[in-house]
PDB file of N, CA and C in Angstrom:
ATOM      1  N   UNK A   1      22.974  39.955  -3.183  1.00 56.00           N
ATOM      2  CA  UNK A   1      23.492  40.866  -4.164  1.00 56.00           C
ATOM      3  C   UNK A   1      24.669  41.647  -3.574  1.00 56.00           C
ATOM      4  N   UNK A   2      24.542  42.275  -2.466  1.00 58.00           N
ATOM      5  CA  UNK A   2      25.617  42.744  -2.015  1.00 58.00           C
ATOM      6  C   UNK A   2      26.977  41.580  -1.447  1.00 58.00           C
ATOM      7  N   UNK A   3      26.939  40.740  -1.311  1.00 63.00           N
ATOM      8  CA  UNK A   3      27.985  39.898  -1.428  1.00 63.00           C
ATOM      9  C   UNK A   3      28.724  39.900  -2.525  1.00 63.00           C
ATOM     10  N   UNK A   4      28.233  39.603  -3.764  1.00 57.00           N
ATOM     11  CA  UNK A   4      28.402  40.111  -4.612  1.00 57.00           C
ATOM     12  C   UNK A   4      29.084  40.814  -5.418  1.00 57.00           C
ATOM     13  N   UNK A   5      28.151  42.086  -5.121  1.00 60.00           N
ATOM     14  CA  UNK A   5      29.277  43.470  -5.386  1.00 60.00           C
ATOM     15  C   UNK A   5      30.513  43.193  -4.457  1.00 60.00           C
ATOM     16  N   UNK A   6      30.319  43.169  -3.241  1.00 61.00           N
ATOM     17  CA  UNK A   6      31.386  43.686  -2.246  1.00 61.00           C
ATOM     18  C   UNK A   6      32.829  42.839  -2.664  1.00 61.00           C
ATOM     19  N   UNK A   7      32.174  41.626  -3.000  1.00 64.00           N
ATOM     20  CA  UNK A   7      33.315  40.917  -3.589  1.00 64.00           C
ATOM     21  C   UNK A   7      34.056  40.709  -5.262  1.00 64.00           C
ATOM     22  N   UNK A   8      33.476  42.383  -5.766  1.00 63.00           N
ATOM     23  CA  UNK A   8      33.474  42.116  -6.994  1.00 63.00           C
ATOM     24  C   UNK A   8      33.368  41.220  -7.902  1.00 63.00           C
ATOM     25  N   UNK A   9      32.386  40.332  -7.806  1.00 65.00           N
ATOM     26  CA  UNK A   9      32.091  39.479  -8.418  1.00 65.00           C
ATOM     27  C   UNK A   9      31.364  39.833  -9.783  1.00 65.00           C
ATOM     28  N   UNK A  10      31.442  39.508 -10.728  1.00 71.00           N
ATOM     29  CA  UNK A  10      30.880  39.364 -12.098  1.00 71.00           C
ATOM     30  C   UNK A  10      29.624  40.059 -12.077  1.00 71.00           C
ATOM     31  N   UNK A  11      28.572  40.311 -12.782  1.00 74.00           N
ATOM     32  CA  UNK A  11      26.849  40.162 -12.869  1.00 74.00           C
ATOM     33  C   UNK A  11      26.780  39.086 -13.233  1.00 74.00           C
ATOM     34  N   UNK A  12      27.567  38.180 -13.521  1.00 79.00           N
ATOM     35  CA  UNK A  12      26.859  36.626 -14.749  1.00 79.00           C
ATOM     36  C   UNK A  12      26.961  36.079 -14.033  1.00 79.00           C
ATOM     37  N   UNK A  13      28.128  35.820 -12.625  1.00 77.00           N
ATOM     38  CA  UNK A  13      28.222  35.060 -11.759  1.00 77.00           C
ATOM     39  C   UNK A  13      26.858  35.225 -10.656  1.00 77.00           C
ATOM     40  N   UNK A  14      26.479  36.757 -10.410  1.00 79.00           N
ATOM     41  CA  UNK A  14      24.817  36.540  -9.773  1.00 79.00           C
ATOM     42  C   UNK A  14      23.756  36.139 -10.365  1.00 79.00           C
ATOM     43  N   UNK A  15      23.950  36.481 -11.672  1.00 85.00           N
ATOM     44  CA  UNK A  15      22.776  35.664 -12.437  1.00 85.00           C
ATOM     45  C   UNK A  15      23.057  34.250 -12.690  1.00 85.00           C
ATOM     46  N   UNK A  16      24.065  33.578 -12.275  1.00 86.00           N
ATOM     47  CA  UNK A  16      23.998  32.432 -12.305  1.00 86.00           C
ATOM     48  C   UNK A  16      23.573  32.021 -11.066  1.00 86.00           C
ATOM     49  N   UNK A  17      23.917  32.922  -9.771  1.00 87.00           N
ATOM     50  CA  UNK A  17      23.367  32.260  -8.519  1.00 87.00           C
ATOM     51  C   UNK A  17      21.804  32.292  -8.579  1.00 87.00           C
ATOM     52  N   UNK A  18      21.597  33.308  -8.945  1.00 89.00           N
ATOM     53  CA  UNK A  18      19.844  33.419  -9.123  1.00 89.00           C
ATOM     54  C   UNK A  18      19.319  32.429  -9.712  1.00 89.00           C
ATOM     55  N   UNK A  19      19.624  32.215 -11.045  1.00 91.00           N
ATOM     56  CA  UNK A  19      19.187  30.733 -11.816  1.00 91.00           C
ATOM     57  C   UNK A  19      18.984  29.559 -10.903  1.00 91.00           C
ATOM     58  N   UNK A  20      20.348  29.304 -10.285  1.00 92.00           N
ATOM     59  CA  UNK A  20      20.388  28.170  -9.147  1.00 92.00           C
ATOM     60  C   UNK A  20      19.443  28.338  -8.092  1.00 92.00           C
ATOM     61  N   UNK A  21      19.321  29.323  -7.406  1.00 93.00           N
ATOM     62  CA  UNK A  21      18.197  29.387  -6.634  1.00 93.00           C
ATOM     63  C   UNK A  21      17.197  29.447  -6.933  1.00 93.00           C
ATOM     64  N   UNK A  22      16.094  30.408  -8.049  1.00 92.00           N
ATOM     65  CA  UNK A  22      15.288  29.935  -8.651  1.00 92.00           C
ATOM     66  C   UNK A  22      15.074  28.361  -9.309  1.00 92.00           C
ATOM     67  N   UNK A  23      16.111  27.292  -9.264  1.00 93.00           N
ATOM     68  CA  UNK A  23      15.807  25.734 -10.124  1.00 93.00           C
ATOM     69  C   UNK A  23      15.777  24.891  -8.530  1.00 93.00           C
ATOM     70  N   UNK A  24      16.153  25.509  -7.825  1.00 90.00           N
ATOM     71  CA  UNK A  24      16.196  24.812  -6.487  1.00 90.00           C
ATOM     72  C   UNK A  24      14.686  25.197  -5.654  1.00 90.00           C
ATOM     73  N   UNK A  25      14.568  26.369  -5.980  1.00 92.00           N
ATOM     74  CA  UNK A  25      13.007  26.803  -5.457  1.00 92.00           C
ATOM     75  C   UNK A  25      12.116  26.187  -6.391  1.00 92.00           C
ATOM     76  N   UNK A  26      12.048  25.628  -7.664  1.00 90.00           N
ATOM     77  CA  UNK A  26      11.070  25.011  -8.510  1.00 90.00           C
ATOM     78  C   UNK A  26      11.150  23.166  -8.000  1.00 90.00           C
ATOM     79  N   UNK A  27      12.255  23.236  -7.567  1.00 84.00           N
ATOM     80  CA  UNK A  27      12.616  21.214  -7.617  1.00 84.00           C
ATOM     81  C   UNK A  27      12.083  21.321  -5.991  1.00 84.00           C
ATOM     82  N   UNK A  28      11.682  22.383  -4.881  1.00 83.00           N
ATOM     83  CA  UNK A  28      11.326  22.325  -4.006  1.00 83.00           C
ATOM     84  C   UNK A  28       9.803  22.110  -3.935  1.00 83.00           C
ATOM     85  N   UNK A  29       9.581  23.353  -4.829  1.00 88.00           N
ATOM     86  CA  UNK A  29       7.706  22.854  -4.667  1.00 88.00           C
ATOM     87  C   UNK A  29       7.085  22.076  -5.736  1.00 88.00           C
ATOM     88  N   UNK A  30       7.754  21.452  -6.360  1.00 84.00           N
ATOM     89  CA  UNK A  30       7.740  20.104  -7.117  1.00 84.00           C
ATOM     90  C   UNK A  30       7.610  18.981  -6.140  1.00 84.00           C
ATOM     91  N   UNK A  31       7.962  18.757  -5.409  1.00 79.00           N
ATOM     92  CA  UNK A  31       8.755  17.861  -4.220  1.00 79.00           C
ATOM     93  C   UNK A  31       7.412  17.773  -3.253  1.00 79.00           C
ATOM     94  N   UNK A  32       7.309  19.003  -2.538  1.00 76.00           N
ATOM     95  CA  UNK A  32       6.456  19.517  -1.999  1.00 76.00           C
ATOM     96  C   UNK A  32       4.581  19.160  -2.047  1.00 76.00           C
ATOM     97  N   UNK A  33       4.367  19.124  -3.669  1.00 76.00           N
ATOM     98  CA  UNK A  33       3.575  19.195  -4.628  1.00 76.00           C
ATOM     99  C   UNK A  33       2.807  17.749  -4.666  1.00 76.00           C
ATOM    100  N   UNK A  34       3.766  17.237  -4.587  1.00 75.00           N
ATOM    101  CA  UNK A  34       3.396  15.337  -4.571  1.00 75.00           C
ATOM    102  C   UNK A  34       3.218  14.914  -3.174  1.00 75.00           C
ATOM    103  N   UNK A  35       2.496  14.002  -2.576  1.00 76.00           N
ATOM    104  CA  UNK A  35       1.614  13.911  -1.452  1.00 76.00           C
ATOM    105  C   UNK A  35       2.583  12.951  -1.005  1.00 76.00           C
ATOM    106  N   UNK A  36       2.587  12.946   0.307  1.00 90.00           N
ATOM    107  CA  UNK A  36       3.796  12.179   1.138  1.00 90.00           C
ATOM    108  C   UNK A  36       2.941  11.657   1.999  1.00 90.00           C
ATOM    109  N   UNK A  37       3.567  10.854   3.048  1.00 95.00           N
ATOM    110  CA  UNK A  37       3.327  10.179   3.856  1.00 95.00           C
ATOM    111  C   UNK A  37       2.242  10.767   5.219  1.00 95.00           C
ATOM    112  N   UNK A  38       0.951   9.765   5.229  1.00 94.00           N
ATOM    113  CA  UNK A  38       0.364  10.443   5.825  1.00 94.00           C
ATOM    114  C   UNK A  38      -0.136   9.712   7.430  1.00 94.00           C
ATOM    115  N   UNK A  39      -0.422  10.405   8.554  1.00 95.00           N
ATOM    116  CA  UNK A  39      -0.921   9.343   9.902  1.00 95.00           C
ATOM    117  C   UNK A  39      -2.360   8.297   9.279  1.00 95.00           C
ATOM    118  N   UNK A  40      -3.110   8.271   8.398  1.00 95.00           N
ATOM    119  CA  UNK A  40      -3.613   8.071   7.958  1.00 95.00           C
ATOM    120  C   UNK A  40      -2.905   6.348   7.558  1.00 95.00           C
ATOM    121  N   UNK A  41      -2.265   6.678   6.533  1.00 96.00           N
ATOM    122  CA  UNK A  41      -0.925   5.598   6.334  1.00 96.00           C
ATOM    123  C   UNK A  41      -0.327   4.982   6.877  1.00 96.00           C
ATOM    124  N   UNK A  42       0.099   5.521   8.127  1.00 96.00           N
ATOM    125  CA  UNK A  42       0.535   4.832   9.093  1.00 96.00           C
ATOM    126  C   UNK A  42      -0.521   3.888   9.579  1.00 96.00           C
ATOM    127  N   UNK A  43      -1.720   4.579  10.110  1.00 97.00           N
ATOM    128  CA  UNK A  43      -3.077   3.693  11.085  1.00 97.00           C
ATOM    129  C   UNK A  43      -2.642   2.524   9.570  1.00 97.00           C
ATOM    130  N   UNK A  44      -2.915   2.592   8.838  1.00 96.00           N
ATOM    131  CA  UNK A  44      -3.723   1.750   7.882  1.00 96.00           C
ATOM    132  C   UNK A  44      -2.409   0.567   7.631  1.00 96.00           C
ATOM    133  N   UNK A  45      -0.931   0.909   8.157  1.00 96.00           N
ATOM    134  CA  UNK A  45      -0.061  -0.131   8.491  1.00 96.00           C
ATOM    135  C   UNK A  45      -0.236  -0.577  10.159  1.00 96.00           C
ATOM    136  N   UNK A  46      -0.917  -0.176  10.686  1.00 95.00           N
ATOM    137  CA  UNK A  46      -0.953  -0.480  11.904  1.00 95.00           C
ATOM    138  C   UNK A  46      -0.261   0.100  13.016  1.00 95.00           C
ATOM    139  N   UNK A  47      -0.160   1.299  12.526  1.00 95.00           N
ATOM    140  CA  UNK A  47       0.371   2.089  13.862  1.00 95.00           C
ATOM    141  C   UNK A  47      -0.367   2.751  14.612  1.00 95.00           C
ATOM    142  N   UNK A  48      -0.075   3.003  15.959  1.00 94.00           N
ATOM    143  CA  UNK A  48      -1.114   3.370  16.907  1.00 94.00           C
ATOM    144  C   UNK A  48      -0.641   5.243  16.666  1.00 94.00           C
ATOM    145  N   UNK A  49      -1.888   5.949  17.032  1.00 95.00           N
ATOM    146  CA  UNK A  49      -1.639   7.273  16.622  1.00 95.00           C
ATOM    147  C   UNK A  49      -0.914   7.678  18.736  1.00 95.00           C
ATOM    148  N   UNK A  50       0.213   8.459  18.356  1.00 95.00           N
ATOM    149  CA  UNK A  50       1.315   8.223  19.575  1.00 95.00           C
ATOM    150  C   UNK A  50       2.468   9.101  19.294  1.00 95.00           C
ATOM    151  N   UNK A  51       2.848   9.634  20.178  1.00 94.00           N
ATOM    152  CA  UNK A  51       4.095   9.584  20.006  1.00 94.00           C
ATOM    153  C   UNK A  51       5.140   9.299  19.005  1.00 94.00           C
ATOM    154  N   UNK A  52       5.294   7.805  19.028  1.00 93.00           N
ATOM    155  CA  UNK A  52       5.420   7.130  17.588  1.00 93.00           C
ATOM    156  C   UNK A  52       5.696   7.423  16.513  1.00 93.00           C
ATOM    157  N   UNK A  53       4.261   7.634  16.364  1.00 95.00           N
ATOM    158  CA  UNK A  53       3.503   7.968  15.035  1.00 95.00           C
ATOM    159  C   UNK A  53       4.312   9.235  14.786  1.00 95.00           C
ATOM    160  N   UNK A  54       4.121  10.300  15.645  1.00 95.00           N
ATOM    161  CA  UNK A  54       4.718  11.968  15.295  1.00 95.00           C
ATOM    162  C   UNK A  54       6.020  11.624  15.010  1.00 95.00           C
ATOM    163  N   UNK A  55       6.967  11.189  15.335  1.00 95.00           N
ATOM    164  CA  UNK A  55       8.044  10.532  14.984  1.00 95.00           C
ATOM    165  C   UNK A  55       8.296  10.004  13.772  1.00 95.00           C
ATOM    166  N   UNK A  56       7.797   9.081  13.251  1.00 96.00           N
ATOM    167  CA  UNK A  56       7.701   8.763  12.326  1.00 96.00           C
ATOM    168  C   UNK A  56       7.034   9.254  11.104  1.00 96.00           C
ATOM    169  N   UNK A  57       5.976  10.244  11.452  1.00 95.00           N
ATOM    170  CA  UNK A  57       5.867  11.219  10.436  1.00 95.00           C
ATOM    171  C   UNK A  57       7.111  12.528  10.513  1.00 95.00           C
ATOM    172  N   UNK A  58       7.753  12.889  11.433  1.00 95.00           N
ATOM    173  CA  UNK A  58       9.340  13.799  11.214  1.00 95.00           C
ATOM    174  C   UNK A  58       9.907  12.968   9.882  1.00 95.00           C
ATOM    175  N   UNK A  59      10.148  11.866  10.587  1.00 96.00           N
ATOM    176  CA  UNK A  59      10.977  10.588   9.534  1.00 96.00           C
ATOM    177  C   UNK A  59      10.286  11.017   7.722  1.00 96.00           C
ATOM    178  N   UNK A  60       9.289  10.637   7.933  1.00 95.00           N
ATOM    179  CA  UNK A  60       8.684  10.860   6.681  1.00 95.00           C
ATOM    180  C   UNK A  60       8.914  11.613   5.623  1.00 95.00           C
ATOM    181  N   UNK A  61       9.026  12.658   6.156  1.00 92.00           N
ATOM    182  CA  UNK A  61       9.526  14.608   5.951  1.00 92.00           C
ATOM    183  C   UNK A  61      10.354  14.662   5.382  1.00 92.00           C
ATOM    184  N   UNK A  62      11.844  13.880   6.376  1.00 93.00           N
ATOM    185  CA  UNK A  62      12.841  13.956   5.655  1.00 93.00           C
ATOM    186  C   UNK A  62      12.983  13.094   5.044  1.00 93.00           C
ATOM    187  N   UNK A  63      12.284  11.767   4.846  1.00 94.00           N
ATOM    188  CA  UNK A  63      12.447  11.277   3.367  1.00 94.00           C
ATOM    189  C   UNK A  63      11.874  12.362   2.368  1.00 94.00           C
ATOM    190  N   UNK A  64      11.104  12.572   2.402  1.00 91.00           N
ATOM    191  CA  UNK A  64      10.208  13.113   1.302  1.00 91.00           C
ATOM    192  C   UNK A  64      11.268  14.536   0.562  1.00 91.00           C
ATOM    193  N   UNK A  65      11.770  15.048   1.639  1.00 88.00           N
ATOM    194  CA  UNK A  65      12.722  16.676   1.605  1.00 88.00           C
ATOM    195  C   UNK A  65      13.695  15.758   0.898  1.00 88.00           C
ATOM    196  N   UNK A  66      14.348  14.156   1.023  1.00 90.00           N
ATOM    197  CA  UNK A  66      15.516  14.161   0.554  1.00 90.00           C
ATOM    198  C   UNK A  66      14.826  13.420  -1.051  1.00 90.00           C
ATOM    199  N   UNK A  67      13.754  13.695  -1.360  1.00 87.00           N
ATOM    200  CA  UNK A  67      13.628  12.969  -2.652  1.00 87.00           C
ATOM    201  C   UNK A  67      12.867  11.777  -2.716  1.00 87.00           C
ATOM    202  N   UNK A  68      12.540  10.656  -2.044  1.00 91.00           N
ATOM    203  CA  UNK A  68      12.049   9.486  -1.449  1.00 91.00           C
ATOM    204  C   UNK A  68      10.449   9.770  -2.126  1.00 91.00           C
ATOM    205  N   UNK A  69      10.030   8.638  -3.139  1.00 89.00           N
ATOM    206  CA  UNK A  69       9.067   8.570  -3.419  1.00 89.00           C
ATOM    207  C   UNK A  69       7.872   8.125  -2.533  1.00 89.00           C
ATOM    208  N   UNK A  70       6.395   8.679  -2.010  1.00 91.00           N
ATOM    209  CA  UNK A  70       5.980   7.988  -1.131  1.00 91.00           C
ATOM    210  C   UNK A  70       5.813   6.579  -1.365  1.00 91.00           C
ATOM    211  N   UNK A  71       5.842   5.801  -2.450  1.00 92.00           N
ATOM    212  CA  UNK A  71       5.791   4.279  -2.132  1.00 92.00           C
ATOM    213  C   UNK A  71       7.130   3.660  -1.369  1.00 92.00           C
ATOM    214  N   UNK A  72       7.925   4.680  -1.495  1.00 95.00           N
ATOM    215  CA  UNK A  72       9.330   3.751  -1.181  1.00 95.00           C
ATOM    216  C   UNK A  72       9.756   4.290  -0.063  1.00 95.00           C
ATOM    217  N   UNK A  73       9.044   5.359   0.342  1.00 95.00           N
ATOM    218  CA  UNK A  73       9.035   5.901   1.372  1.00 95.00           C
ATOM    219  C   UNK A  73       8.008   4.960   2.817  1.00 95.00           C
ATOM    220  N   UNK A  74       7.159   5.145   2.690  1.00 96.00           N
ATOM    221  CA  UNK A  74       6.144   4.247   3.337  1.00 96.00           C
ATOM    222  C   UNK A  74       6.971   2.850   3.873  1.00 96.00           C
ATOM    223  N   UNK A  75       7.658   2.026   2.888  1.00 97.00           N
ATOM    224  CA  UNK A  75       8.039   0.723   4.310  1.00 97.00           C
ATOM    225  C   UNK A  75       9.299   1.207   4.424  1.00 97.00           C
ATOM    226  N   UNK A  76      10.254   2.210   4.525  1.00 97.00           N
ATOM    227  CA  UNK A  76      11.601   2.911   5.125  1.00 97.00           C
ATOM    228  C   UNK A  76      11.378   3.321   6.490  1.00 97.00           C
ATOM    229  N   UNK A  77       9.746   4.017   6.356  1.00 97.00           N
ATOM    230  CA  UNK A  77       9.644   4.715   7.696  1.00 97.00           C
ATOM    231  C   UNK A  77       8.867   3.695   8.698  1.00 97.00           C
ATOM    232  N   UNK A  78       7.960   2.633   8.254  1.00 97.00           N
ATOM    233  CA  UNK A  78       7.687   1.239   8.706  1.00 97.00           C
ATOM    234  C   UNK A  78       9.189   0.350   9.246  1.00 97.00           C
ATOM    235  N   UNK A  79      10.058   0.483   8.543  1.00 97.00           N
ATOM    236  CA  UNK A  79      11.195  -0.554   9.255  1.00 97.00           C
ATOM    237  C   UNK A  79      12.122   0.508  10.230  1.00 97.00           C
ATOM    238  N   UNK A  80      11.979   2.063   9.724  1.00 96.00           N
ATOM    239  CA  UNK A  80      12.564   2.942  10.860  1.00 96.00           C
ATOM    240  C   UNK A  80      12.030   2.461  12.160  1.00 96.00           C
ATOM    241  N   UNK A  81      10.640   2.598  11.955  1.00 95.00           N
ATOM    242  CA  UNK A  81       9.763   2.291  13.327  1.00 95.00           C
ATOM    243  C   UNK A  81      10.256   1.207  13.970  1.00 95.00           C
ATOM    244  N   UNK A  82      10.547   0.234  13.422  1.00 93.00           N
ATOM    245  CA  UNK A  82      10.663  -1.172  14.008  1.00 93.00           C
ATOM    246  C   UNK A  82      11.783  -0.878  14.966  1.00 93.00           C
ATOM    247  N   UNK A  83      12.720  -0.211  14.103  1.00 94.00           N
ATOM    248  CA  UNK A  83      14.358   0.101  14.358  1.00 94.00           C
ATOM    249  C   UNK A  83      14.629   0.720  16.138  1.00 94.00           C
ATOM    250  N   UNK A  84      13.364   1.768  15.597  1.00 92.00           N
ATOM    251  CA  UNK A  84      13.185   3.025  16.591  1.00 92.00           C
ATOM    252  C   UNK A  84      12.723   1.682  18.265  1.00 92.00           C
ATOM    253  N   UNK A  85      11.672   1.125  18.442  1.00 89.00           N
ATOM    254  CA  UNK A  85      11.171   0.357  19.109  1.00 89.00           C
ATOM    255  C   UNK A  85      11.894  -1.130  19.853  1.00 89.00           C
ATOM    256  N   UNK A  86      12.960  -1.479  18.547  1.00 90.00           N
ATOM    257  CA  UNK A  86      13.926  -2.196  19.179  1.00 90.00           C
ATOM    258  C   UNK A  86      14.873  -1.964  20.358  1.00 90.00           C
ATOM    259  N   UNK A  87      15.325  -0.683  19.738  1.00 80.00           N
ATOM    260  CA  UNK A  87      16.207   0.218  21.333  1.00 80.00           C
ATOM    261  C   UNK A  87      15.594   0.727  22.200  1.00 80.00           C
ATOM    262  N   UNK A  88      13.700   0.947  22.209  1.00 66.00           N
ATOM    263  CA  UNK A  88      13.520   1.453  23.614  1.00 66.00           C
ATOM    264  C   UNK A  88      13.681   0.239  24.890  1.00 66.00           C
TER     265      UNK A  88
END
């Protein structure tokens, strides 16, 4: 808010930032809300619980943060792995 003012900016122009942040805080725990990728998921593709694994659940995350449905998520972070294991 004080940005804002200081920059004489509008009120409609903060109530438009507010709107935006409030639709961005709703599309977050929407997101959030729906069940993502779990070590569970992984064992049950055959991954050993490791290192790895914590890795590839980070991976997961940010599919999931960038939108990534868990079905389509699940073999992205399966061929990450592969990816990841080729270069050690």
């Amino acid at each position: 808010e004080a940005d804002f003012i200081g920059a004489r900016r509008e009120p409609a122009a903060m109530d438009a930032s507010r709107a935006l942040q409030a639709e961005m805080l709703e599309r977050y725990r929407q997101l959030m809300a729906q069940p993502g990728i779990t070590g569970q998921d992984l064992q049950a593709a055959g991954v050993l619980p490791g290192p790895a694994m914590g890795k590839a659940l980070a991976f997961a995350h940010r599919l999931r943060l960038a939108g990534v449905d868990r079905e389509s998520a699940l073999p992205q972070v399966l061929n990450w792995l592969r990816e990841q294991e080729k270069g050690d």
